[in-house]
Tab-separated table of C-alpha atoms in Angstrom:
chain	number	residue	atom	x	y	z
P	22	MET	CA	0.090	-0.399	-0.214
P	23	ASN	CA	2.914	2.595	0.869
P	24	ASP	CA	4.551	2.264	-2.839
P	25	LEU	CA	1.511	2.405	-4.831
P	26	VAL	CA	-0.394	5.121	-3.230
P	27	ARG	CA	3.167	6.867	-3.051
P	28	GLN	CA	3.821	6.645	-6.307
P	29	HIS	CA	0.156	7.222	-7.920
P	30	THR	CA	-1.886	9.993	-5.532
P	31	ALA	CA	-1.618	12.825	-3.467
P	32	LEU	CA	-2.204	11.622	0.225
P	33	SER	CA	0.033	12.732	2.705
P	34	ASP	CA	2.082	10.555	5.154
P	35	SER	CA	-0.741	10.804	8.259
P	36	ASP	CA	-3.400	9.669	5.262
P	37	LEU	CA	-1.687	7.574	4.429
P	38	GLU	CA	-1.232	6.115	8.438
P	39	TRP	CA	-5.379	6.916	7.980
P	40	LEU	CA	-5.787	3.886	5.425
P	41	HIS	CA	-3.348	1.807	7.580
P	42	LEU	CA	-6.190	1.901	10.303
P	43	LEU	CA	-8.871	1.201	8.531
P	44	VAL	CA	-7.622	-1.740	6.315
P	45	SER	CA	-5.984	-2.888	9.432
P	46	GLU	CA	-9.963	-2.850	10.849
P	47	TRP	CA	-11.849	-3.966	7.642
P	48	GLN	CA	-11.732	-7.170	8.393
P	49	LEU	CA	-14.487	-6.900	10.221
P	50	LEU	CA	-16.345	-4.863	7.821
P	51	SER	CA	-16.273	-7.555	4.997
P	52	ASP	CA	-17.089	-10.479	7.315
P	53	LEU	CA	-20.357	-8.682	8.971
P	54	SER	CA	-21.264	-7.318	4.611
P	55	PHE	CA	-20.061	-11.045	3.608
P	56	ALA	CA	-18.465	-9.003	0.877
P	57	ASP	CA	-15.480	-8.820	-0.509
P	58	LEU	CA	-14.206	-5.027	-0.224
P	59	VAL	CA	-11.215	-2.679	-2.209
P	60	LEU	CA	-9.984	0.203	-1.307
P	61	TRP	CA	-9.856	2.930	-4.613
P	62	VAL	CA	-7.635	5.940	-4.170
P	63	PRO	CA	-7.766	9.001	-6.973
P	64	THR	CA	-4.561	9.778	-8.406
P	65	LEU	CA	-2.631	11.949	-8.194
P	66	ASP	CA	-3.920	14.322	-11.753
P	67	GLY	CA	-7.361	13.069	-10.921
P	68	THR	CA	-8.196	11.018	-13.678
P	69	ARG	CA	-8.004	7.638	-12.525
P	70	TYR	CA	-8.077	5.241	-9.385
P	71	VAL	CA	-5.482	3.312	-8.281
P	72	SER	CA	-6.612	-0.418	-5.867
P	73	VAL	CA	-4.466	0.324	-3.262
P	74	ALA	CA	-5.851	-2.917	-0.823
P	75	GLN	CA	-8.354	-5.670	-0.822
P	76	MET	CA	-10.123	-8.092	1.605
P	77	ARG	CA	-12.294	-11.119	1.522
P	78	PRO	CA	-14.668	-12.118	4.037
P	79	ASN	CA	-14.707	-15.298	5.813
P	80	THR	CA	-18.123	-15.544	6.302
P	81	GLY	CA	-19.331	-16.117	2.402
P	82	PRO	CA	-18.258	-16.811	-0.920
P	83	THR	CA	-16.212	-14.252	-2.552
P	84	SER	CA	-16.531	-12.020	-5.528
P	85	TYR	CA	-12.955	-11.441	-6.664
P	86	GLN	CA	-10.735	-14.934	-7.717
P	87	ASP	CA	-8.468	-12.661	-8.667
P	88	ASP	CA	-5.806	-9.841	-7.013
P	89	MET	CA	-7.107	-6.283	-7.432
P	90	VAL	CA	-4.874	-4.614	-5.822
P	91	GLY	CA	-2.814	-2.312	-8.147
P	92	HIS	CA	-5.453	-2.173	-10.686
P	93	LEU	CA	-5.668	1.433	-12.363
P	94	VAL	CA	-9.180	2.131	-13.569
P	95	PRO	CA	-10.428	5.431	-15.541
P	96	ARG	CA	-12.312	7.801	-13.897
P	97	GLY	CA	-16.579	7.547	-15.825
P	98	ARG	CA	-15.778	3.746	-15.841
P	99	ARG	CA	-17.594	2.492	-12.345
P	100	PRO	CA	-20.023	5.679	-11.887
P	101	LEU	CA	-20.375	4.431	-8.223
P	102	LEU	CA	-16.733	5.150	-7.471
P	103	ASP	CA	-17.092	9.171	-8.616
P	104	ALA	CA	-20.510	9.535	-7.024
P	105	ALA	CA	-19.178	8.422	-3.581
P	106	LEU	CA	-15.957	10.364	-4.024
P	107	ASP	CA	-17.244	13.852	-5.447
P	108	GLU	CA	-20.712	13.348	-2.962
P	109	GLY	CA	-19.164	11.892	0.124
P	110	ARG	CA	-21.766	9.957	0.886
P	111	ILE	CA	-22.249	6.192	0.080
P	112	VAL	CA	-23.904	5.196	-3.442
P	113	ARG	CA	-26.067	1.599	-3.094
P	114	GLU	CA	-28.417	2.531	-6.630
P	115	GLY	CA	-27.337	0.254	-9.573
P	116	ASP	CA	-28.354	-3.490	-10.909
P	117	PRO	CA	-26.041	-5.811	-10.125
P	118	GLU	CA	-23.235	-6.727	-12.298
P	119	TRP	CA	-22.560	-10.183	-13.526
P	120	ARG	CA	-18.911	-10.907	-12.998
P	121	GLU	CA	-18.077	-15.039	-14.566
P	122	GLU	CA	-22.201	-15.900	-14.778
P	123	VAL	CA	-22.144	-14.420	-10.997
P	124	PRO	CA	-24.324	-11.612	-9.866
P	125	VAL	CA	-22.829	-9.210	-7.510
P	126	ARG	CA	-24.126	-6.313	-5.632
P	127	VAL	CA	-21.726	-3.408	-5.540
P	128	GLU	CA	-21.976	-0.524	-3.301
P	129	SER	CA	-19.298	2.430	-2.598
P	130	ILE	CA	-18.666	3.975	0.633
P	131	PRO	CA	-16.355	7.000	0.704
P	132	VAL	CA	-13.335	7.508	3.399
P	133	ARG	CA	-13.433	10.793	5.109
P	134	ARG	CA	-10.940	11.797	7.492
P	135	GLU	CA	-10.705	15.178	9.197
P	136	GLY	CA	-13.764	16.352	6.332
P	137	ARG	CA	-11.832	14.792	3.225
P	138	VAL	CA	-12.779	12.053	1.085
P	139	LEU	CA	-9.065	10.585	0.656
P	140	GLY	CA	-10.751	7.640	-1.363
P	141	VAL	CA	-13.748	4.631	-1.868
P	142	ILE	CA	-14.423	1.672	-0.327
P	143	ALA	CA	-16.211	-0.866	-3.318
P	144	ARG	CA	-18.179	-3.094	-1.842
P	145	ASN	CA	-18.628	-6.073	-3.492
P	146	THR	CA	-21.363	-9.352	-2.615
P	147	ASN	CA	-21.645	-12.327	-4.248
P	148	LEU	CA	-25.371	-13.331	-4.345
P	149	LEU	CA	-25.337	-16.741	-6.035
P	150	THR	CA	-25.937	-17.427	-2.704
P	151	VAL	CA	-28.570	-15.160	-1.353
P	152	ARG	CA	-31.497	-16.755	0.973
P	153	THR	CA	-33.669	-15.111	3.250
P	154	PRO	CA	-31.415	-14.380	6.124
P	155	SER	CA	-31.515	-15.428	9.756
P	156	ARG	CA	-31.398	-13.008	12.552
P	157	LEU	CA	-27.579	-13.340	13.382
P	158	GLU	CA	-27.029	-12.698	9.556
P	159	LEU	CA	-29.748	-9.988	9.896
P	160	THR	CA	-27.303	-8.326	13.496
P	161	TYR	CA	-24.642	-8.787	11.457
P	162	LEU	CA	-25.754	-6.522	8.165
P	163	GLN	CA	-27.441	-4.101	10.507
P	164	SER	CA	-23.969	-3.857	12.015
P	165	ALA	CA	-22.155	-3.970	9.055
P	166	SER	CA	-24.233	-0.659	8.005
P	167	ASP	CA	-23.685	1.178	10.932
P	168	LEU	CA	-19.872	0.474	10.156
P	169	ALA	CA	-20.446	2.095	6.671
P	170	GLN	CA	-21.539	4.637	7.759
P	171	MET	CA	-19.111	5.636	10.588
P	172	ILE	CA	-16.519	5.178	7.917
P	173	ALA	CA	-18.221	7.669	5.172
P	174	ALA	CA	-18.472	9.891	8.599
P	175	GLY	CA	-15.000	9.758	9.449
P	176	THR	CA	-15.689	8.201	12.695
P	177	PHE	CA	-14.512	4.623	12.270
P	178	PRO	CA	-11.533	3.929	12.221
P	179	PHE	CA	-11.090	5.552	15.907
P	180	SER	CA	-8.116	7.470	15.900
P	181	GLY	CA	-5.340	6.426	18.460
P	182	GLU	CA	-6.933	2.618	19.063
P	183	GLN	CA	-4.557	-0.069	17.682
P	184	VAL	CA	-6.246	-3.574	17.358
P	185	ASP	CA	-3.863	-6.114	16.785
P	186	MET	CA	-5.842	-8.233	14.536
P	187	ASP	CA	-4.645	-11.664	14.777
P	188	SER	CA	-5.192	-12.094	18.463
P	189	SER	CA	-8.022	-9.135	18.404
P	190	PRO	CA	-11.439	-11.453	18.487
P	191	ARG	CA	-13.622	-11.769	15.614
P	192	ALA	CA	-17.124	-11.375	14.219
P	193	GLY	CA	-17.721	-15.354	13.783
P	194	ASP	CA	-16.332	-15.990	17.508
P	195	GLY	CA	-18.749	-14.137	18.669
P	196	LEU	CA	-21.156	-11.127	18.293
P	197	VAL	CA	-23.579	-9.095	20.814
P	198	ARG	CA	-25.062	-6.480	19.859
P	199	LEU	CA	-26.282	-3.834	22.617
P	200	ASP	CA	-29.135	-1.441	22.769
P	201	ALA	CA	-27.927	2.821	23.799
P	202	GLU	CA	-28.329	1.774	27.353
P	203	GLY	CA	-26.305	-1.633	27.375
P	204	VAL	CA	-28.735	-4.366	27.204
P	205	VAL	CA	-28.297	-7.312	24.818
P	206	GLN	CA	-30.513	-7.059	21.836
P	207	TYR	CA	-29.302	-10.109	19.949
P	208	ALA	CA	-26.304	-12.609	20.942
P	209	SER	CA	-24.886	-15.503	18.279
P	210	PRO	CA	-24.403	-19.038	19.966
P	211	ASN	CA	-20.193	-18.175	19.842
P	212	ALA	CA	-21.658	-15.364	22.047
P	213	LEU	CA	-24.038	-17.567	24.411
P	214	SER	CA	-21.593	-20.323	25.017
P	215	ALA	CA	-18.993	-18.233	26.010
P	216	TYR	CA	-20.984	-16.646	28.683
P	217	HIS	CA	-22.448	-19.967	29.341
P	218	ARG	CA	-17.995	-20.777	29.917
P	219	LEU	CA	-18.250	-17.870	33.061
P	220	GLY	CA	-21.249	-19.350	34.473
P	221	LEU	CA	-24.124	-17.687	32.538
P	222	ALA	CA	-27.219	-20.009	33.403
P	223	ALA	CA	-29.930	-17.341	31.706
P	224	ASP	CA	-30.159	-16.190	28.246
P	225	LEU	CA	-27.878	-13.123	27.181
P	226	VAL	CA	-30.703	-11.316	25.465
P	227	GLY	CA	-32.620	-8.527	27.749
P	228	GLN	CA	-29.621	-8.369	30.235
P	229	HIS	CA	-27.662	-5.284	30.520
P	230	LEU	CA	-23.789	-6.961	30.019
P	231	GLY	CA	-22.373	-4.506	31.708
P	232	GLN	CA	-23.372	-6.027	34.801
P	233	ILE	CA	-23.721	-9.438	34.289
P	234	THR	CA	-20.614	-9.921	33.117
P	235	ALA	CA	-19.655	-8.526	36.646
P	236	GLU	CA	-21.255	-9.936	38.567
P	237	LEU	CA	-20.164	-13.334	36.662
P	238	ALA	CA	-16.681	-11.800	36.912
P	239	PRO	CA	-15.182	-11.433	40.710
P	240	SER	CA	-13.752	-8.129	42.339
P	241	ARG	CA	-12.926	-6.876	45.604
P	242	GLY	CA	-16.059	-5.072	45.768
P	243	PRO	CA	-19.681	-5.924	45.412
P	244	VAL	CA	-19.841	-4.610	41.712
P	245	ASP	CA	-16.663	-3.551	39.138
P	246	GLU	CA	-17.715	0.300	38.088
P	247	ALA	CA	-14.948	0.025	35.299
P	248	LEU	CA	-16.120	-3.470	34.193
P	249	VAL	CA	-19.542	-2.218	34.079
P	250	THR	CA	-18.995	0.789	31.971
P	251	LEU	CA	-16.067	-1.330	29.823
P	252	ALA	CA	-18.917	-4.417	29.070
P	253	SER	CA	-21.586	-1.788	28.085
P	254	GLY	CA	-19.733	-0.584	25.249
P	255	TYR	CA	-19.319	2.763	26.058
P	256	ALA	CA	-16.255	3.511	24.958
P	257	PRO	CA	-14.241	1.495	22.035
P	258	ARG	CA	-12.180	-0.964	24.158
P	259	GLU	CA	-10.113	-4.303	24.263
P	260	PHE	CA	-10.291	-6.497	27.342
P	261	GLU	CA	-10.654	-10.022	29.066
P	262	VAL	CA	-12.405	-11.572	32.042
P	263	GLU	CA	-11.961	-14.019	33.982
P	264	GLY	CA	-14.700	-16.699	36.020
P	265	ASN	CA	-15.687	-19.771	37.383
P	266	GLY	CA	-12.732	-21.002	35.290
P	267	GLY	CA	-13.496	-19.386	32.106
P	268	VAL	CA	-11.611	-16.578	30.218
P	269	ILE	CA	-13.256	-14.697	27.872
P	270	GLN	CA	-11.794	-11.896	25.619
P	271	LEU	CA	-14.132	-8.657	24.670
P	272	ARG	CA	-13.765	-6.618	22.468
P	273	ALA	CA	-16.593	-3.346	22.446
P	274	ILE	CA	-16.876	-1.295	19.481
P	275	PRO	CA	-19.477	2.219	19.645
P	276	LEU	CA	-21.997	2.459	17.091
P	277	LYS	CA	-22.538	5.944	16.157
P	278	PRO	CA	-23.697	6.438	12.092
P	279	LYS	CA	-25.444	9.775	12.591
P	280	GLY	CA	-22.614	10.860	15.740
P	281	THR	CA	-25.144	10.441	18.854
P	282	ARG	CA	-23.831	6.573	20.040
P	283	ILE	CA	-27.321	4.235	18.620
P	284	GLY	CA	-25.805	1.218	20.592
P	285	SER	CA	-22.580	-1.031	20.484
P	286	LEU	CA	-21.107	-4.064	19.132
P	287	VAL	CA	-19.040	-6.273	21.527
P	288	LEU	CA	-16.593	-9.172	19.739
P	289	LEU	CA	-15.859	-11.910	22.331
P	290	ARG	CA	-14.094	-15.548	22.261
P	291	ASP	CA	-13.647	-18.222	24.758
P	292	VAL	CA	-9.451	-17.749	25.059
P	293	THR	CA	-9.725	-20.432	28.325
P	294	GLU	CA	-7.867	-23.201	27.028
P	295	LEU	CA	-5.522	-21.171	25.182
P	296	ARG	CA	-4.714	-18.851	28.511
P	297	ARG	CA	-4.082	-22.203	30.188
P	298	ARG	CA	-1.715	-23.051	27.339
P	299	GLU	CA	-0.354	-20.065	28.150
P	300	ARG	CA	-0.061	-20.590	31.938
P	301	GLU	CA	1.711	-23.836	31.712
P	302	LEU	CA	4.297	-22.949	29.408
P	303	ILE	CA	5.668	-20.301	31.947
P	304	THR	CA	4.699	-22.751	35.009
P	305	LYS	CA	7.143	-24.637	32.821
P	306	ASP	CA	10.154	-21.547	32.312
P	307	ALA	CA	9.909	-20.727	35.772
P	308	THR	CA	10.488	-25.042	36.428
P	309	ILE	CA	13.369	-24.740	33.952
P	310	ARG	CA	14.888	-22.374	34.944
P	311	GLU	CA	14.802	-23.353	38.557
P	312	ILE	CA	16.094	-26.334	37.699
P	313	HIS	CA	19.277	-24.696	36.242
P	314	HIS	CA	19.292	-22.473	39.203
P	315	ARG	CA	19.844	-25.642	40.953
P	316	VAL	CA	22.716	-27.161	39.249
P	317	LYS	CA	24.728	-24.177	39.258
P	318	ASN	CA	23.988	-24.038	43.022
P	319	ASN	CA	25.360	-27.816	43.024
P	320	LEU	CA	27.933	-27.107	41.203
P	321	GLN	CA	29.034	-24.578	43.149
P	322	THR	CA	28.827	-26.505	46.242
P	323	VAL	CA	31.213	-29.404	44.354
P	324	ALA	CA	33.645	-26.897	43.332
P	325	ALA	CA	33.503	-25.804	46.888
P	326	LEU	CA	34.251	-29.153	48.290
P	327	LEU	CA	37.443	-29.676	45.352
P	328	ARG	CA	38.723	-26.447	46.833
P	329	LEU	CA	38.462	-27.662	50.575
P	330	GLN	CA	40.399	-30.682	49.112
P	331	ALA	CA	42.625	-29.323	47.258
P	332	ARG	CA	43.695	-27.168	50.463
P	333	ARG	CA	43.967	-30.274	52.655
P	334	MET	CA	46.609	-32.079	49.255
P	335	ASP	CA	50.405	-32.143	50.464
P	336	SER	CA	51.466	-33.333	46.537
P	337	ASP	CA	51.546	-30.402	44.365
P	338	ARG	CA	50.244	-31.934	41.445
P	339	GLY	CA	47.497	-33.549	43.476
P	340	ARG	CA	46.449	-29.806	44.156
P	341	GLU	CA	47.051	-28.607	40.560
P	342	ALA	CA	45.226	-31.617	39.360
P	343	LEU	CA	41.759	-29.993	41.838
P	344	ASN	CA	42.145	-26.464	41.259
P	345	GLU	CA	42.120	-27.241	37.411
P	346	ALA	CA	38.913	-29.158	37.855
P	347	VAL	CA	37.504	-26.424	40.037
P	348	ARG	CA	37.360	-24.370	37.405
P	349	ARG	CA	35.755	-26.689	35.000
P	350	VAL	CA	33.239	-27.610	36.657
P	351	GLY	CA	32.798	-23.388	37.427
P	352	SER	CA	33.156	-22.883	33.479
P	353	ILE	CA	29.498	-25.197	33.288
P	354	ALA	CA	27.981	-23.299	36.517
P	355	ILE	CA	28.114	-20.173	35.079
P	356	VAL	CA	26.210	-20.917	31.926
P	357	HIS	CA	23.930	-22.798	33.800
P	358	GLU	CA	23.856	-19.323	35.926
P	359	THR	CA	23.173	-17.727	32.211
P	360	LEU	CA	20.324	-19.718	31.724
P	361	SER	CA	18.389	-19.570	35.170
P	362	GLN	CA	18.077	-15.761	34.050
P	363	ASN	CA	16.593	-16.495	30.003
P	364	LEU	CA	13.012	-17.517	29.095
P	365	ASP	CA	14.432	-19.584	26.644
P	366	GLU	CA	16.908	-22.129	25.935
P	367	ARG	CA	19.848	-19.280	24.132
P	368	VAL	CA	22.175	-17.783	26.011
P	369	GLU	CA	24.484	-14.149	25.123
P	370	PHE	CA	27.685	-16.276	24.829
P	371	ASP	CA	29.694	-13.196	25.576
P	372	GLU	CA	28.545	-12.257	28.974
P	373	ILE	CA	29.564	-16.133	29.978
P	374	ALA	CA	33.094	-15.592	27.923
P	375	ASP	CA	33.912	-12.638	29.986
P	376	ARG	CA	33.334	-14.496	33.411
P	377	VAL	CA	35.589	-17.329	32.227
P	378	ILE	CA	38.494	-15.035	31.081
P	379	ALA	CA	37.800	-13.458	34.625
P	380	MET	CA	37.572	-16.988	36.333
P	381	VAL	CA	40.986	-18.842	34.622
P	382	ALA	CA	42.771	-15.519	34.623
P	383	GLU	CA	42.892	-15.691	38.489
P	384	ILE	CA	45.630	-17.690	38.192
P	385	SER	CA	47.904	-15.808	37.801
P	386	PRO	CA	47.027	-12.372	39.667
P	387	GLY	CA	48.319	-8.868	37.959
P	388	LYS	CA	51.099	-11.216	35.450
P	389	VAL	CA	49.294	-11.927	32.477
P	390	THR	CA	46.336	-9.585	30.904
P	391	CYS	CA	43.614	-11.699	28.728
P	392	ARG	CA	41.032	-9.246	26.949
P	393	ARG	CA	38.125	-10.638	24.270
P	394	ASN	CA	37.452	-8.650	20.679
P	395	GLY	CA	34.392	-9.041	18.878
P	396	ARG	CA	31.543	-11.102	19.531
P	397	PHE	CA	30.362	-14.727	20.573
P	398	GLY	CA	26.516	-13.805	20.347
P	399	ILE	CA	23.657	-15.638	20.961
P	400	LEU	CA	24.098	-19.456	21.326
P	401	ASP	CA	21.886	-22.626	21.821
P	402	ALA	CA	22.698	-24.288	25.772
P	403	GLU	CA	24.054	-27.190	24.269
P	404	VAL	CA	26.715	-25.680	22.633
P	405	ALA	CA	27.439	-22.804	25.472
P	406	THR	CA	27.696	-25.743	28.006
P	407	PRO	CA	30.595	-27.549	25.881
P	408	LEU	CA	32.597	-24.406	24.314
P	409	SER	CA	32.841	-22.248	27.661
P	410	MET	CA	34.388	-25.446	28.847
P	411	VAL	CA	36.836	-25.834	25.883
P	412	LEU	CA	37.387	-21.681	26.849
P	413	THR	CA	38.324	-22.572	29.927
P	414	GLU	CA	40.460	-25.192	28.801
P	415	VAL	CA	42.473	-23.166	26.520
P	416	LEU	CA	42.917	-19.911	28.624
P	417	GLN	CA	44.115	-22.149	31.365
P	418	ASN	CA	46.520	-24.129	28.642
P	419	ALA	CA	48.142	-20.811	27.163
P	420	LEU	CA	48.042	-18.959	31.033
P	421	GLU	CA	49.958	-22.171	32.188
P	422	HIS	CA	52.391	-23.255	29.536
P	423	ALA	CA	52.459	-20.097	27.536
P	424	PHE	CA	54.833	-17.543	30.333
P	425	ALA	CA	56.956	-18.381	32.930
P	426	GLN	CA	56.569	-17.612	36.971
P	427	GLY	CA	56.105	-13.893	37.361
P	428	GLU	CA	56.326	-12.789	33.384
P	429	GLN	CA	54.357	-10.327	32.311
P	430	GLY	CA	52.382	-11.174	28.715
P	431	THR	CA	48.770	-10.881	27.183
P	432	VAL	CA	46.325	-13.470	26.175
P	433	GLU	CA	43.626	-12.645	23.790
P	434	VAL	CA	40.453	-14.060	22.823
P	435	SER	CA	38.827	-12.945	19.463
P	436	ALA	CA	35.338	-14.160	17.849
P	437	VAL	CA	34.256	-13.853	14.446
P	438	ARG	CA	30.890	-14.865	13.804
P	439	GLY	CA	29.709	-15.443	10.117
P	440	GLU	CA	25.483	-15.718	9.609
P	441	ALA	CA	25.267	-17.262	5.792
P	442	ARG	CA	21.598	-18.683	6.398
P	443	ALA	CA	22.979	-21.760	5.177
P	444	ASP	CA	26.044	-22.015	7.083
P	445	ALA	CA	26.596	-19.819	9.290
P	446	ARG	CA	29.869	-20.770	11.650
P	447	LEU	CA	31.772	-19.006	14.727
P	448	LEU	CA	35.572	-18.416	14.545
P	449	ILE	CA	37.576	-18.280	17.563
P	450	THR	CA	40.737	-17.507	17.763
P	451	VAL	CA	43.127	-17.461	20.883
P	452	LYS	CA	46.314	-15.541	20.807
P	453	ASP	CA	49.036	-15.588	23.257
P	454	ASP	CA	52.649	-13.685	23.279
P	455	GLY	CA	54.345	-16.102	25.092
P	456	ARG	CA	57.053	-18.469	24.485
P	457	GLY	CA	55.298	-20.595	22.092
P	458	LEU	CA	55.058	-24.464	21.289
P	459	PRO	CA	57.891	-27.230	22.071
P	460	GLU	CA	59.696	-28.042	19.013
P	461	GLY	CA	57.818	-31.042	17.314
P	462	PHE	CA	54.913	-30.469	19.065
P	463	ASP	CA	51.586	-32.084	17.312
P	464	PRO	CA	48.168	-30.743	19.448
P	465	GLN	CA	46.172	-33.439	17.688
P	466	ARG	CA	48.256	-36.194	19.540
P	467	ALA	CA	49.583	-34.392	23.090
P	468	GLY	CA	48.626	-36.508	26.000
P	469	ASN	CA	47.824	-33.218	27.822
P	470	LEU	CA	44.665	-34.320	29.549
P	471	GLY	CA	43.273	-30.569	28.762
P	472	LEU	CA	43.889	-30.489	25.127
P	473	GLN	CA	41.571	-34.069	25.360
P	474	ILE	CA	39.329	-32.414	26.962
P	475	VAL	CA	39.188	-29.507	23.717
P	476	ARG	CA	39.619	-32.093	20.846
P	477	THR	CA	36.659	-34.412	21.970
P	478	LEU	CA	34.278	-31.317	22.681
P	479	VAL	CA	35.131	-29.173	19.807
P	480	GLU	CA	35.493	-32.236	17.305
P	481	GLY	CA	32.533	-34.688	18.842
P	482	GLU	CA	30.315	-32.939	20.821
P	483	LEU	CA	30.229	-29.580	18.805
P	484	GLY	CA	31.164	-30.997	15.189
P	485	GLY	CA	33.846	-28.362	14.542
P	486	THR	CA	37.892	-27.919	13.751
P	487	PHE	CA	40.717	-27.127	16.791
P	488	ASP	CA	43.978	-26.190	15.864
P	489	MET	CA	47.376	-24.953	17.401
P	490	LEU	CA	49.622	-23.119	15.540
P	491	PRO	CA	52.784	-20.679	16.202
P	492	GLY	CA	51.788	-17.470	16.274
P	493	ALA	CA	52.955	-14.976	13.444
P	494	GLU	CA	55.660	-13.385	15.668
P	495	ARG	CA	55.869	-15.250	18.564
P	496	GLY	CA	53.625	-17.224	21.091
P	497	THR	CA	50.558	-20.114	20.046
P	498	LYS	CA	47.972	-19.058	18.303
P	499	VAL	CA	44.678	-21.765	18.437
P	500	VAL	CA	41.672	-21.712	15.886
P	501	LEU	CA	38.812	-22.896	16.998
P	502	ASP	CA	36.088	-23.107	13.871
P	503	ILE	CA	32.353	-24.104	15.083
P	504	PRO	CA	28.681	-24.872	13.503
P	505	VAL	CA	25.810	-22.615	14.845
P	506	GLN	CA	22.996	-21.384	14.171
P	507	PRO	CA	21.774	-18.088	13.187
P	508	GLN	CA	20.962	-15.396	15.081
P	509	LYS	CA	17.206	-14.659	14.490
């Protein structure tokens, strides 16, 4: 719509915004009318119309098999459009048109904003299946007529009210027609079923909808006056009511076809099962976060016990082995702590990497500087956990073997993430400026436990590659290439 309006018409951005608001609402008009809607806007030179939007009804057969958006029609070819645009009134005169042996009744509704007619809605009704209308269909058609008059008067859609049509109730979900006092004149079978779910035992017709809704919904006081006002349809609002184990979603639309409120249209939908599933998901999410939190606490307890045991060790090698185990357990605990704070099983790994770097750097405080460049981004939990252990082992190996006791140096962790949709990868480089690799060192066969852990995790669990190379000038460079999911 934006491209068509800006290319062919003289409408301003505020006018275009009004048309967007109308189009977001007109599924309701289409369903109530049992008719197709096409929005026509006059072109910049005034000689033609361009169709910028189209809607088909959910309640009846379509009149257009083809897409009409983008079609250009010269003035004079469709007299009803000309009359509605020039005279600013709803035009219904004329005989039905025949399209592919189907009779179609055509009406034109001017779209008014702040006293100006921006365009015309062509309402096309397929007459092939016309029969004696039921009470529901008569209520639909009367409500559609009222809304059409409000569009022609510029009072619908309601300015400032943004409706999410994906979640908002529709006419087929349940419809209640109220008079000016808020008393129910008609309630569709679906609407009555929804109120029975709330605990209503009687019929809705003749009841004051606001009062009966407030009585069915538990409140702190005798009567919830705000709920009475909302359910009576005095203002355009969308809200939910819960009672008797049921939940219904309501949307009130005041009807003012001639400027004065004559009643309201209330659309409603039973969302009990939807809200139940949402609560189950919330409970499940909370349970998962609690599990991660408890795992983190248990791992920290294990790390504390290993640390106590290390202090009691007489053997230096045994003490160092336990300290390495403490750091390995700690790196996993960091991931679970991060997962316990998220709503899904994905984590921002940069925070984890920084904490792992700080934890490992404690073994050489004030001597070797560790820093990170680039971004790891968001990773799945099944990638983050082994990757945190790999990063711990690589950093620990660099700090222990690249520098002599008390020697100063730098360890730099770099991350580059490729976002190719078919083959997203994370390239991690850990460089130090230490003493370098021993002569004849083969990282793929070295028997060091830390390197064995790195090889197993990178190649086995992460499906990536691992290599250790001499640095460009001095030191050692570790390169990890890991496949990851593209970031959303």
